[in-house]
mmCIF file of C-alpha atoms in Angstrom:
data_model
loop_
_atom_site.group_PDB
_atom_site.id
_atom_site.type_symbol
_atom_site.label_atom_id
_atom_site.label_comp_id
_atom_site.label_asym_id
_atom_site.label_seq_id
_atom_site.Cartn_x
_atom_site.Cartn_y
_atom_site.Cartn_z
ATOM 1 C CA MET E 97 -65.633 -35.578 -48.604
ATOM 2 C CA SER E 98 -62.754 -33.063 -48.039
ATOM 3 C CA MET E 99 -64.355 -30.806 -50.086
ATOM 4 C CA ILE E 100 -67.731 -30.282 -47.218
ATOM 5 C CA ILE E 101 -64.575 -30.415 -44.564
ATOM 6 C CA GLY E 102 -62.462 -28.124 -46.971
ATOM 7 C CA ILE E 103 -65.566 -25.746 -47.554
ATOM 8 C CA ILE E 104 -66.901 -25.423 -43.330
ATOM 9 C CA ILE E 105 -63.796 -24.752 -41.982
ATOM 10 C CA VAL E 106 -62.870 -21.833 -44.346
ATOM 11 C CA LEU E 107 -66.407 -20.275 -44.436
ATOM 12 C CA GLY E 108 -66.452 -20.934 -40.267
ATOM 13 C CA VAL E 109 -62.708 -19.346 -40.013
ATOM 14 C CA LEU E 110 -63.884 -16.518 -42.573
ATOM 15 C CA ILE E 111 -67.399 -15.409 -41.030
ATOM 16 C CA PHE E 112 -66.577 -15.698 -37.879
ATOM 17 C CA PHE E 113 -63.421 -13.527 -37.918
ATOM 18 C CA HIS E 114 -65.356 -11.095 -40.020
ATOM 19 C CA GLU E 115 -68.412 -10.996 -36.791
ATOM 20 C CA LEU E 116 -66.027 -10.766 -34.520
ATOM 21 C CA GLY E 117 -64.595 -7.787 -35.730
ATOM 22 C CA HIS E 118 -68.058 -6.082 -35.254
ATOM 23 C CA PHE E 119 -68.876 -7.872 -32.266
ATOM 24 C CA LEU E 120 -65.882 -6.283 -30.654
ATOM 25 C CA CYS E 121 -65.601 -3.003 -31.853
ATOM 26 C CA ALA E 122 -69.129 -2.535 -30.694
ATOM 27 C CA LYS E 123 -68.368 -4.225 -27.263
ATOM 28 C CA ALA E 124 -65.276 -1.207 -27.021
ATOM 29 C CA PHE E 125 -67.451 1.325 -27.808
ATOM 30 C CA GLY E 126 -70.280 0.497 -25.066
ATOM 31 C CA VAL E 127 -72.556 -1.126 -28.297
ATOM 32 C CA GLY E 128 -75.050 -3.910 -26.423
ATOM 33 C CA VAL E 129 -74.830 -6.962 -29.232
ATOM 34 C CA GLU E 130 -78.342 -8.920 -28.581
ATOM 35 C CA LYS E 131 -77.358 -11.944 -31.135
ATOM 36 C CA PHE E 132 -73.496 -13.363 -32.642
ATOM 37 C CA SER E 133 -74.685 -15.882 -35.222
ATOM 38 C CA LEU E 134 -72.406 -17.989 -37.627
ATOM 39 C CA GLY E 135 -74.911 -18.931 -40.511
ATOM 40 C CA PHE E 136 -78.183 -18.058 -41.089
ATOM 41 C CA GLY E 137 -82.209 -19.013 -40.720
ATOM 42 C CA PRO E 138 -82.900 -21.664 -38.481
ATOM 43 C CA LYS E 139 -80.466 -21.823 -35.276
ATOM 44 C CA LEU E 140 -78.748 -25.288 -34.982
ATOM 45 C CA VAL E 141 -76.922 -24.488 -31.367
ATOM 46 C CA SER E 142 -77.159 -21.676 -29.318
ATOM 47 C CA LYS E 143 -76.503 -19.948 -25.572
ATOM 48 C CA THR E 144 -77.049 -16.741 -24.282
ATOM 49 C CA VAL E 145 -74.528 -14.912 -22.091
ATOM 50 C CA GLY E 146 -75.695 -11.834 -20.503
ATOM 51 C CA ARG E 147 -78.398 -10.322 -23.024
ATOM 52 C CA THR E 148 -76.545 -11.299 -25.903
ATOM 53 C CA GLU E 149 -77.697 -14.771 -27.819
ATOM 54 C CA TYR E 150 -74.568 -16.553 -29.270
ATOM 55 C CA CYS E 151 -75.767 -19.217 -32.256
ATOM 56 C CA ILE E 152 -74.872 -21.472 -35.224
ATOM 57 C CA SER E 153 -77.620 -21.321 -38.013
ATOM 58 C CA ALA E 154 -78.439 -23.798 -40.394
ATOM 59 C CA ILE E 155 -77.081 -21.765 -43.687
ATOM 60 C CA PRO E 156 -73.665 -21.687 -43.868
ATOM 61 C CA LEU E 157 -73.117 -18.742 -46.412
ATOM 62 C CA GLY E 158 -72.885 -16.150 -43.639
ATOM 63 C CA GLY E 159 -73.451 -14.098 -40.213
ATOM 64 C CA PHE E 160 -74.311 -11.463 -38.405
ATOM 65 C CA VAL E 161 -74.082 -9.486 -35.121
ATOM 66 C CA LYS E 162 -77.399 -7.467 -33.950
ATOM 67 C CA MET E 163 -76.815 -4.586 -31.791
ATOM 68 C CA VAL E 164 -78.890 -2.834 -30.001
ATOM 69 C CA GLY E 165 -80.707 0.241 -31.699
ATOM 70 C CA GLU E 166 -79.643 -1.116 -35.210
ATOM 71 C CA GLN E 167 -82.148 0.223 -36.681
ATOM 72 C CA PRO E 168 -82.957 4.173 -36.926
ATOM 73 C CA ASP E 169 -86.737 3.564 -36.540
ATOM 74 C CA GLU E 170 -85.931 1.006 -33.882
ATOM 75 C CA GLU E 171 -87.940 1.360 -30.932
ATOM 76 C CA ILE E 172 -85.455 1.233 -27.678
ATOM 77 C CA ASP E 173 -86.238 1.633 -23.699
ATOM 78 C CA PRO E 174 -84.781 4.881 -22.706
ATOM 79 C CA ALA E 175 -82.437 2.308 -20.657
ATOM 80 C CA ASP E 176 -80.751 1.069 -23.552
ATOM 81 C CA GLN E 177 -80.359 4.404 -25.550
ATOM 82 C CA PRO E 178 -76.990 3.753 -24.221
ATOM 83 C CA LEU E 179 -76.025 0.800 -25.787
ATOM 84 C CA SER E 180 -77.741 1.885 -28.601
ATOM 85 C CA PHE E 181 -75.462 1.832 -31.987
ATOM 86 C CA THR E 182 -77.414 4.854 -33.764
ATOM 87 C CA HIS E 183 -77.309 6.692 -30.552
ATOM 88 C CA LYS E 184 -73.577 6.489 -30.411
ATOM 89 C CA SER E 185 -71.290 9.717 -33.100
ATOM 90 C CA VAL E 186 -70.856 8.528 -37.013
ATOM 91 C CA GLY E 187 -67.423 8.233 -36.463
ATOM 92 C CA ARG E 188 -67.749 5.144 -33.845
ATOM 93 C CA ARG E 189 -70.549 3.446 -36.039
ATOM 94 C CA MET E 190 -68.091 3.745 -39.099
ATOM 95 C CA ILE E 191 -65.647 1.886 -37.246
ATOM 96 C CA ILE E 192 -68.337 -0.596 -35.842
ATOM 97 C CA VAL E 193 -68.732 -1.548 -39.291
ATOM 98 C CA ALA E 194 -65.451 -1.194 -40.809
ATOM 99 C CA ALA E 195 -64.090 -3.676 -38.462
ATOM 100 C CA GLY E 196 -65.557 -6.540 -39.961
ATOM 101 C CA PRO E 197 -63.730 -6.339 -43.384
ATOM 102 C CA VAL E 198 -60.944 -4.993 -41.634
ATOM 103 C CA PHE E 199 -60.243 -8.122 -39.553
ATOM 104 C CA ASN E 200 -60.206 -10.163 -42.633
ATOM 105 C CA PHE E 201 -57.290 -8.472 -43.349
ATOM 106 C CA VAL E 202 -55.747 -9.304 -40.194
ATOM 107 C CA LEU E 203 -56.828 -12.517 -40.407
ATOM 108 C CA ALA E 204 -54.587 -12.856 -43.873
ATOM 109 C CA VAL E 205 -51.506 -11.113 -41.670
ATOM 110 C CA LEU E 206 -51.894 -13.650 -39.031
ATOM 111 C CA ILE E 207 -52.431 -16.702 -41.657
ATOM 112 C CA PHE E 208 -49.177 -15.337 -43.283
ATOM 113 C CA PHE E 209 -47.222 -14.562 -40.225
ATOM 114 C CA PHE E 210 -47.936 -18.304 -38.791
ATOM 115 C CA VAL E 211 -47.391 -19.817 -41.898
ATOM 116 C CA PHE E 212 -44.125 -17.640 -43.043
ATOM 117 C CA GLY E 213 -42.750 -17.391 -39.351
ATOM 118 C CA ILE E 214 -43.110 -21.602 -38.923
ATOM 119 C CA SER E 215 -42.125 -22.859 -42.260
ATOM 120 C CA GLY E 216 -40.147 -19.782 -43.504
ATOM 121 C CA LEU E 217 -40.922 -17.942 -47.303
ATOM 122 C CA MET E 218 -40.389 -20.038 -50.289
ATOM 123 C CA VAL E 219 -38.641 -18.202 -52.820
ATOM 124 C CA LEU E 220 -37.515 -18.816 -56.622
ATOM 125 C CA GLN E 221 -33.967 -19.515 -57.091
ATOM 126 C CA PRO E 222 -32.392 -17.668 -59.870
ATOM 127 C CA VAL E 223 -31.581 -20.341 -61.866
ATOM 128 C CA ILE E 224 -32.182 -20.939 -65.705
ATOM 129 C CA GLY E 225 -34.291 -23.414 -66.916
ATOM 130 C CA GLU E 226 -34.314 -22.401 -70.812
ATOM 131 C CA VAL E 227 -32.456 -19.817 -72.898
ATOM 132 C CA LYS E 228 -35.206 -18.204 -75.458
ATOM 133 C CA ALA E 229 -33.538 -18.035 -79.292
ATOM 134 C CA ASP E 230 -32.816 -14.403 -81.042
ATOM 135 C CA LEU E 231 -32.847 -12.969 -77.635
ATOM 136 C CA PRO E 232 -29.807 -10.816 -75.716
ATOM 137 C CA GLY E 233 -29.642 -13.897 -73.056
ATOM 138 C CA GLN E 234 -28.866 -16.746 -76.239
ATOM 139 C CA ALA E 235 -26.642 -14.140 -77.442
ATOM 140 C CA ALA E 236 -24.522 -13.369 -74.728
ATOM 141 C CA GLY E 237 -23.918 -16.935 -73.917
ATOM 142 C CA LEU E 238 -26.645 -17.877 -71.497
ATOM 143 C CA GLN E 239 -27.431 -21.709 -71.207
ATOM 144 C CA ALA E 240 -30.091 -23.456 -69.235
ATOM 145 C CA GLY E 241 -29.074 -24.895 -65.374
ATOM 146 C CA ASP E 242 -26.271 -21.288 -65.268
ATOM 147 C CA ARG E 243 -26.746 -19.277 -61.962
ATOM 148 C CA ILE E 244 -27.684 -15.659 -61.829
ATOM 149 C CA VAL E 245 -25.017 -14.641 -58.946
ATOM 150 C CA SER E 246 -24.759 -10.729 -59.617
ATOM 151 C CA ILE E 247 -26.565 -8.172 -62.246
ATOM 152 C CA GLY E 248 -25.827 -4.095 -63.109
ATOM 153 C CA GLY E 249 -23.519 -4.780 -59.444
ATOM 154 C CA GLU E 250 -26.295 -6.120 -57.145
ATOM 155 C CA THR E 251 -26.374 -8.977 -55.613
ATOM 156 C CA ILE E 252 -29.308 -11.469 -56.587
ATOM 157 C CA GLU E 253 -30.701 -14.152 -54.388
ATOM 158 C CA ASN E 254 -34.247 -14.846 -56.362
ATOM 159 C CA TRP E 255 -35.735 -14.830 -59.600
ATOM 160 C CA SER E 256 -38.514 -11.762 -58.449
ATOM 161 C CA GLU E 257 -35.419 -9.517 -57.355
ATOM 162 C CA MET E 258 -33.357 -10.639 -60.873
ATOM 163 C CA ALA E 259 -36.395 -9.906 -62.972
ATOM 164 C CA GLN E 260 -36.973 -6.375 -61.727
ATOM 165 C CA VAL E 261 -33.105 -5.428 -61.962
ATOM 166 C CA ILE E 262 -33.746 -6.314 -65.720
ATOM 167 C CA SER E 263 -37.412 -4.696 -66.397
ATOM 168 C CA GLU E 264 -36.248 -1.597 -64.678
ATOM 169 C CA SER E 265 -32.921 -0.846 -66.918
ATOM 170 C CA GLY E 266 -34.580 0.514 -69.372
ATOM 171 C CA GLY E 267 -32.619 -1.197 -72.200
ATOM 172 C CA ARG E 268 -29.075 -0.276 -70.639
ATOM 173 C CA ALA E 269 -26.084 -2.968 -71.195
ATOM 174 C CA LEU E 270 -26.579 -4.600 -67.841
ATOM 175 C CA ASN E 271 -22.753 -7.139 -66.006
ATOM 176 C CA VAL E 272 -23.902 -10.287 -65.320
ATOM 177 C CA VAL E 273 -22.433 -12.761 -63.491
ATOM 178 C CA VAL E 274 -23.064 -15.978 -63.328
ATOM 179 C CA GLU E 275 -22.063 -19.647 -61.345
ATOM 180 C CA ARG E 276 -21.759 -22.903 -64.344
ATOM 181 C CA GLY E 277 -20.656 -25.781 -62.353
ATOM 182 C CA LYS E 278 -17.835 -24.413 -60.720
ATOM 183 C CA GLU E 279 -17.138 -21.572 -62.804
ATOM 184 C CA THR E 280 -17.535 -18.036 -62.623
ATOM 185 C CA ILE E 281 -18.290 -16.310 -65.817
ATOM 186 C CA GLU E 282 -19.276 -12.642 -66.736
ATOM 187 C CA MET E 283 -20.640 -11.018 -69.351
ATOM 188 C CA GLN E 284 -22.556 -7.951 -70.836
ATOM 189 C CA ILE E 285 -26.199 -7.885 -71.259
ATOM 190 C CA ALA E 286 -28.663 -5.435 -73.005
ATOM 191 C CA PRO E 287 -31.974 -6.113 -71.647
ATOM 192 C CA GLU E 288 -34.626 -5.934 -75.301
ATOM 193 C CA LYS E 289 -38.150 -4.238 -74.744
ATOM 194 C CA GLN E 290 -40.689 -6.807 -75.831
ATOM 195 C CA SER E 291 -44.153 -6.653 -75.791
ATOM 196 C CA LEU E 292 -45.816 -9.145 -73.538
ATOM 197 C CA GLU E 293 -49.385 -9.894 -72.309
ATOM 198 C CA ASN E 294 -50.533 -9.592 -68.353
ATOM 199 C CA ILE E 295 -52.558 -11.907 -66.663
ATOM 200 C CA PHE E 296 -55.737 -9.846 -67.691
ATOM 201 C CA GLY E 297 -54.475 -10.204 -71.207
ATOM 202 C CA GLU E 298 -53.237 -6.534 -71.792
ATOM 203 C CA THR E 299 -49.887 -5.914 -73.711
ATOM 204 C CA GLN E 300 -47.402 -4.284 -71.315
ATOM 205 C CA HIS E 301 -44.291 -3.476 -72.589
ATOM 206 C CA ARG E 302 -40.915 -5.217 -70.637
ATOM 207 C CA PHE E 303 -37.409 -5.202 -70.675
ATOM 208 C CA VAL E 304 -36.419 -8.518 -71.048
ATOM 209 C CA ILE E 305 -33.060 -10.478 -71.813
ATOM 210 C CA GLY E 306 -34.871 -14.321 -72.564
ATOM 211 C CA ILE E 307 -34.927 -16.392 -70.290
ATOM 212 C CA THR E 308 -36.846 -18.635 -68.336
ATOM 213 C CA ALA E 309 -36.720 -20.318 -64.497
ATOM 214 C CA ALA E 310 -35.922 -23.695 -63.826
ATOM 215 C CA GLY E 311 -38.290 -24.031 -60.912
ATOM 216 C CA GLU E 312 -36.064 -24.081 -58.437
ATOM 217 C CA THR E 313 -36.881 -23.033 -54.823
ATOM 218 C CA SER E 314 -35.192 -22.777 -51.152
ATOM 219 C CA THR E 315 -36.729 -22.066 -48.658
ATOM 220 C CA LYS E 316 -35.848 -18.805 -46.555
ATOM 221 C CA ARG E 317 -36.229 -18.374 -42.626
ATOM 222 C CA LEU E 318 -37.549 -15.479 -41.247
ATOM 223 C CA GLY E 319 -37.364 -13.909 -37.857
ATOM 224 C CA PRO E 320 -41.050 -12.266 -36.349
ATOM 225 C CA VAL E 321 -40.227 -8.711 -37.438
ATOM 226 C CA GLU E 322 -39.375 -10.146 -41.332
ATOM 227 C CA ALA E 323 -42.035 -12.466 -40.987
ATOM 228 C CA PHE E 324 -44.030 -9.788 -39.792
ATOM 229 C CA LYS E 325 -42.966 -7.278 -42.733
ATOM 230 C CA GLU E 326 -43.642 -10.319 -45.620
ATOM 231 C CA SER E 327 -47.115 -11.210 -43.943
ATOM 232 C CA ILE E 328 -48.352 -7.442 -44.384
ATOM 233 C CA LEU E 329 -47.053 -7.312 -47.704
ATOM 234 C CA ARG E 330 -48.352 -10.481 -48.637
ATOM 235 C CA THR E 331 -51.197 -8.476 -47.840
ATOM 236 C CA TYR E 332 -50.904 -5.640 -49.691
ATOM 237 C CA LEU E 333 -50.317 -7.302 -52.834
ATOM 238 C CA ILE E 334 -53.307 -9.493 -52.910
ATOM 239 C CA ALA E 335 -55.222 -6.442 -52.067
ATOM 240 C CA LYS E 336 -54.295 -4.409 -54.567
ATOM 241 C CA LEU E 337 -54.498 -7.341 -57.446
ATOM 242 C CA THR E 338 -58.285 -7.720 -56.345
ATOM 243 C CA ILE E 339 -58.797 -3.898 -56.533
ATOM 244 C CA VAL E 340 -56.979 -3.723 -60.050
ATOM 245 C CA SER E 341 -59.257 -7.339 -61.158
ATOM 246 C CA VAL E 342 -62.643 -5.446 -59.765
ATOM 247 C CA VAL E 343 -61.988 -2.474 -61.417
ATOM 248 C CA LYS E 344 -61.022 -4.139 -64.948
ATOM 249 C CA LEU E 345 -64.124 -6.433 -64.629
ATOM 250 C CA ILE E 346 -66.239 -3.426 -64.625
ATOM 251 C CA GLN E 347 -64.078 -2.083 -67.241
ATOM 252 C CA GLY E 348 -64.970 -5.288 -69.468
ATOM 253 C CA ALA E 349 -61.461 -5.963 -69.876
ATOM 254 C CA VAL E 350 -61.312 -9.612 -67.286
ATOM 255 C CA SER E 351 -64.432 -11.978 -68.353
ATOM 256 C CA VAL E 352 -67.110 -11.786 -65.475
ATOM 257 C CA LYS E 353 -66.828 -15.873 -66.659
ATOM 258 C CA THR E 354 -64.309 -16.041 -64.404
ATOM 259 C CA LEU E 355 -66.564 -15.146 -61.511
ATOM 260 C CA GLY E 356 -66.853 -17.888 -58.974
ATOM 261 C CA GLY E 357 -69.558 -18.839 -55.599
ATOM 262 C CA PRO E 358 -69.892 -21.020 -53.126
ATOM 263 C CA ILE E 359 -69.329 -24.265 -55.627
ATOM 264 C CA MET E 360 -66.152 -23.097 -56.326
ATOM 265 C CA ILE E 361 -64.877 -21.795 -53.034
ATOM 266 C CA ALA E 362 -66.057 -25.507 -51.801
ATOM 267 C CA GLN E 363 -64.197 -27.358 -54.924
ATOM 268 C CA MET E 364 -60.943 -25.064 -54.198
ATOM 269 C CA ALA E 365 -61.303 -25.600 -50.501
ATOM 270 C CA GLY E 366 -61.286 -29.711 -50.476
ATOM 271 C CA GLU E 367 -57.755 -29.342 -53.410
ATOM 272 C CA GLN E 368 -56.464 -26.903 -51.246
ATOM 273 C CA ALA E 369 -57.616 -29.445 -48.160
ATOM 274 C CA GLU E 370 -55.981 -32.521 -49.768
ATOM 275 C CA GLN E 371 -52.704 -30.742 -50.518
ATOM 276 C CA GLY E 372 -52.582 -30.446 -47.088
ATOM 277 C CA ALA E 373 -52.975 -27.663 -44.089
ATOM 278 C CA VAL E 374 -50.262 -24.818 -45.551
ATOM 279 C CA ASN E 375 -51.857 -24.699 -48.420
ATOM 280 C CA LEU E 376 -55.485 -24.388 -46.776
ATOM 281 C CA LEU E 377 -54.532 -21.945 -44.629
ATOM 282 C CA PHE E 378 -53.076 -19.947 -47.527
ATOM 283 C CA PHE E 379 -56.647 -20.353 -49.196
ATOM 284 C CA ILE E 380 -58.211 -19.434 -46.329
ATOM 285 C CA ALA E 381 -56.007 -15.712 -46.430
ATOM 286 C CA LEU E 382 -56.647 -15.482 -49.704
ATOM 287 C CA VAL E 383 -60.254 -15.389 -49.552
ATOM 288 C CA SER E 384 -59.767 -13.536 -46.435
ATOM 289 C CA ILE E 385 -58.632 -10.476 -48.249
ATOM 290 C CA ASN E 386 -60.975 -10.559 -51.497
ATOM 291 C CA LEU E 387 -63.843 -11.307 -48.034
ATOM 292 C CA GLY E 388 -62.689 -7.735 -47.216
ATOM 293 C CA ILE E 389 -62.852 -5.904 -50.294
ATOM 294 C CA LEU E 390 -66.386 -7.351 -51.662
ATOM 295 C CA ASN E 391 -67.696 -6.257 -48.235
ATOM 296 C CA LEU E 392 -65.950 -2.563 -48.810
ATOM 297 C CA LEU E 393 -68.326 -2.047 -52.480
ATOM 298 C CA PRO E 394 -69.950 0.713 -51.652
ATOM 299 C CA ILE E 395 -73.289 -1.181 -51.918
ATOM 300 C CA PRO E 396 -75.830 -0.919 -49.840
ATOM 301 C CA VAL E 397 -76.393 -3.944 -47.375
ATOM 302 C CA LEU E 398 -72.677 -4.704 -47.710
ATOM 303 C CA ASP E 399 -70.439 -2.940 -44.799
ATOM 304 C CA GLY E 400 -69.601 -0.678 -48.199
ATOM 305 C CA GLY E 401 -72.832 0.728 -48.673
ATOM 306 C CA HIS E 402 -73.590 1.441 -44.466
ATOM 307 C CA LEU E 403 -69.914 3.333 -44.482
ATOM 308 C CA MET E 404 -71.174 5.394 -47.804
ATOM 309 C CA PHE E 405 -74.554 6.231 -45.698
ATOM 310 C CA PHE E 406 -72.454 7.651 -42.436
ATOM 311 C CA SER E 407 -70.151 8.793 -45.073
ATOM 312 C CA ILE E 408 -73.048 10.949 -45.651
ATOM 313 C CA GLU E 409 -74.166 11.594 -42.780
ATOM 314 C CA ALA E 410 -70.828 13.117 -41.932
ATOM 315 C CA LEU E 411 -70.683 15.524 -44.584
ATOM 316 C CA THR E 412 -74.260 16.358 -44.201
ATOM 317 C CA ARG E 413 -74.291 16.881 -39.980
ATOM 318 C CA ARG E 414 -77.436 14.979 -40.766
ATOM 319 C CA PRO E 415 -78.494 11.187 -41.239
ATOM 320 C CA VAL E 416 -79.593 9.649 -44.793
ATOM 321 C CA SER E 417 -83.552 9.391 -44.578
ATOM 322 C CA LEU E 418 -85.169 6.025 -44.168
ATOM 323 C CA LYS E 419 -86.813 6.086 -47.228
ATOM 324 C CA THR E 420 -83.626 6.613 -49.602
ATOM 325 C CA ARG E 421 -81.860 4.074 -47.466
ATOM 326 C CA GLU E 422 -84.562 1.477 -47.596
ATOM 327 C CA ILE E 423 -84.788 2.211 -51.666
ATOM 328 C CA ALA E 424 -81.199 1.835 -51.429
ATOM 329 C CA GLN E 425 -81.347 -1.666 -49.681
ATOM 330 C CA GLN E 426 -83.469 -3.057 -51.575
ATOM 331 C CA VAL E 427 -81.768 -2.534 -54.918
ATOM 332 C CA GLY E 428 -78.745 -3.795 -52.773
ATOM 333 C CA ILE E 429 -80.672 -6.642 -52.060
ATOM 334 C CA LEU E 430 -81.300 -6.927 -55.787
ATOM 335 C CA LEU E 431 -78.240 -6.428 -57.104
ATOM 336 C CA LEU E 432 -76.907 -9.446 -54.315
ATOM 337 C CA MET E 433 -79.326 -11.885 -55.674
ATOM 338 C CA MET E 434 -78.184 -11.102 -59.138
ATOM 339 C CA LEU E 435 -74.435 -11.760 -58.207
ATOM 340 C CA MET E 436 -75.328 -15.092 -56.505
ATOM 341 C CA VAL E 437 -77.675 -16.569 -58.997
ATOM 342 C CA PHE E 438 -74.981 -15.559 -61.765
ATOM 343 C CA VAL E 439 -71.975 -16.669 -59.810
ATOM 344 C CA PHE E 440 -74.143 -19.808 -59.268
ATOM 345 C CA TYR E 441 -74.639 -20.358 -63.223
ATOM 346 C CA ASN E 442 -71.348 -19.824 -63.718
ATOM 347 C CA ASP E 443 -69.791 -22.586 -61.179
ATOM 348 C CA ILE E 444 -72.471 -25.083 -62.581
ATOM 349 C CA MET E 445 -71.601 -24.280 -66.363
ATOM 350 C CA ARG E 446 -67.759 -24.896 -65.110
ATOM 351 C CA ILE E 447 -68.702 -28.298 -63.564
ATOM 352 C CA VAL E 448 -71.133 -29.548 -67.287
ATOM 353 C CA SER E 449 -68.250 -28.331 -69.500
ATOM 354 C CA GLY E 450 -65.476 -29.943 -66.944
#
């Protein structure tokens, strides 16, 4: 039951916010909207306000906003030309199309801002859990339970700050101050370059002193400005990691078996819902960022594909031919169908093997 509730909440919020971006921008630029639908297929509930029909449809795997004059070959009443999407400038059309993915990023920022503003920011404390053998930390006398107070003259408040100072040291000796019980101990440690694997299984060289975190965390309270800055940063970092992951998939550095579809999202949504509202909100933000980036890929049918066509139109001063667009969209639909089949296969294999 938690899986069903979780996926309904996640997909409902994501689809609504994405389509809301298209809808609001279309309205702002004077484009008539004929239908705002959450889901595809047969209508379950609908209500018409003005000329716009708002509806919830049976297949909850997407949504759409149908605008007046959306298709270049669409016949429209001359009186409706001022409301036609096709008759707007290419710049305005690009903004309307881009608004969907942009609203996915906005949603993530809003979620992070809400959570950070209410619950604060969870930070990993610079407390040592393990000192690895035959590395600089052990040689200098560091022990499990030591709290790093400062490194190289810089006050350390969390584990990330400490790791960054060590990584950027270049191997030079650092003055390290630690608290051990009621004692304050000062020592010199020269980080050692090690070959380590990153999350993509690639070998990277990094300076380390050979310690791991004890796992102690604390909550840092944030004011509105700090919470907003952290929300922007968190959204940026996740988006950056997602883009790098897509590139690594294309390069073959990351296995395509890691791709997941609706079944995996439903399972994860259910798990996060069981963990509590905050976990579910973070999951929605994560998926929203991924959805925003996916939609910006230059694949016909997706928003990124439309932006590609409009960019060509802006450069050549004439729209891409209808025939070219139709062929490209057919190819795009085929690619998306193949992708959907593949991720469904991955999801099923995970269930079978799990």
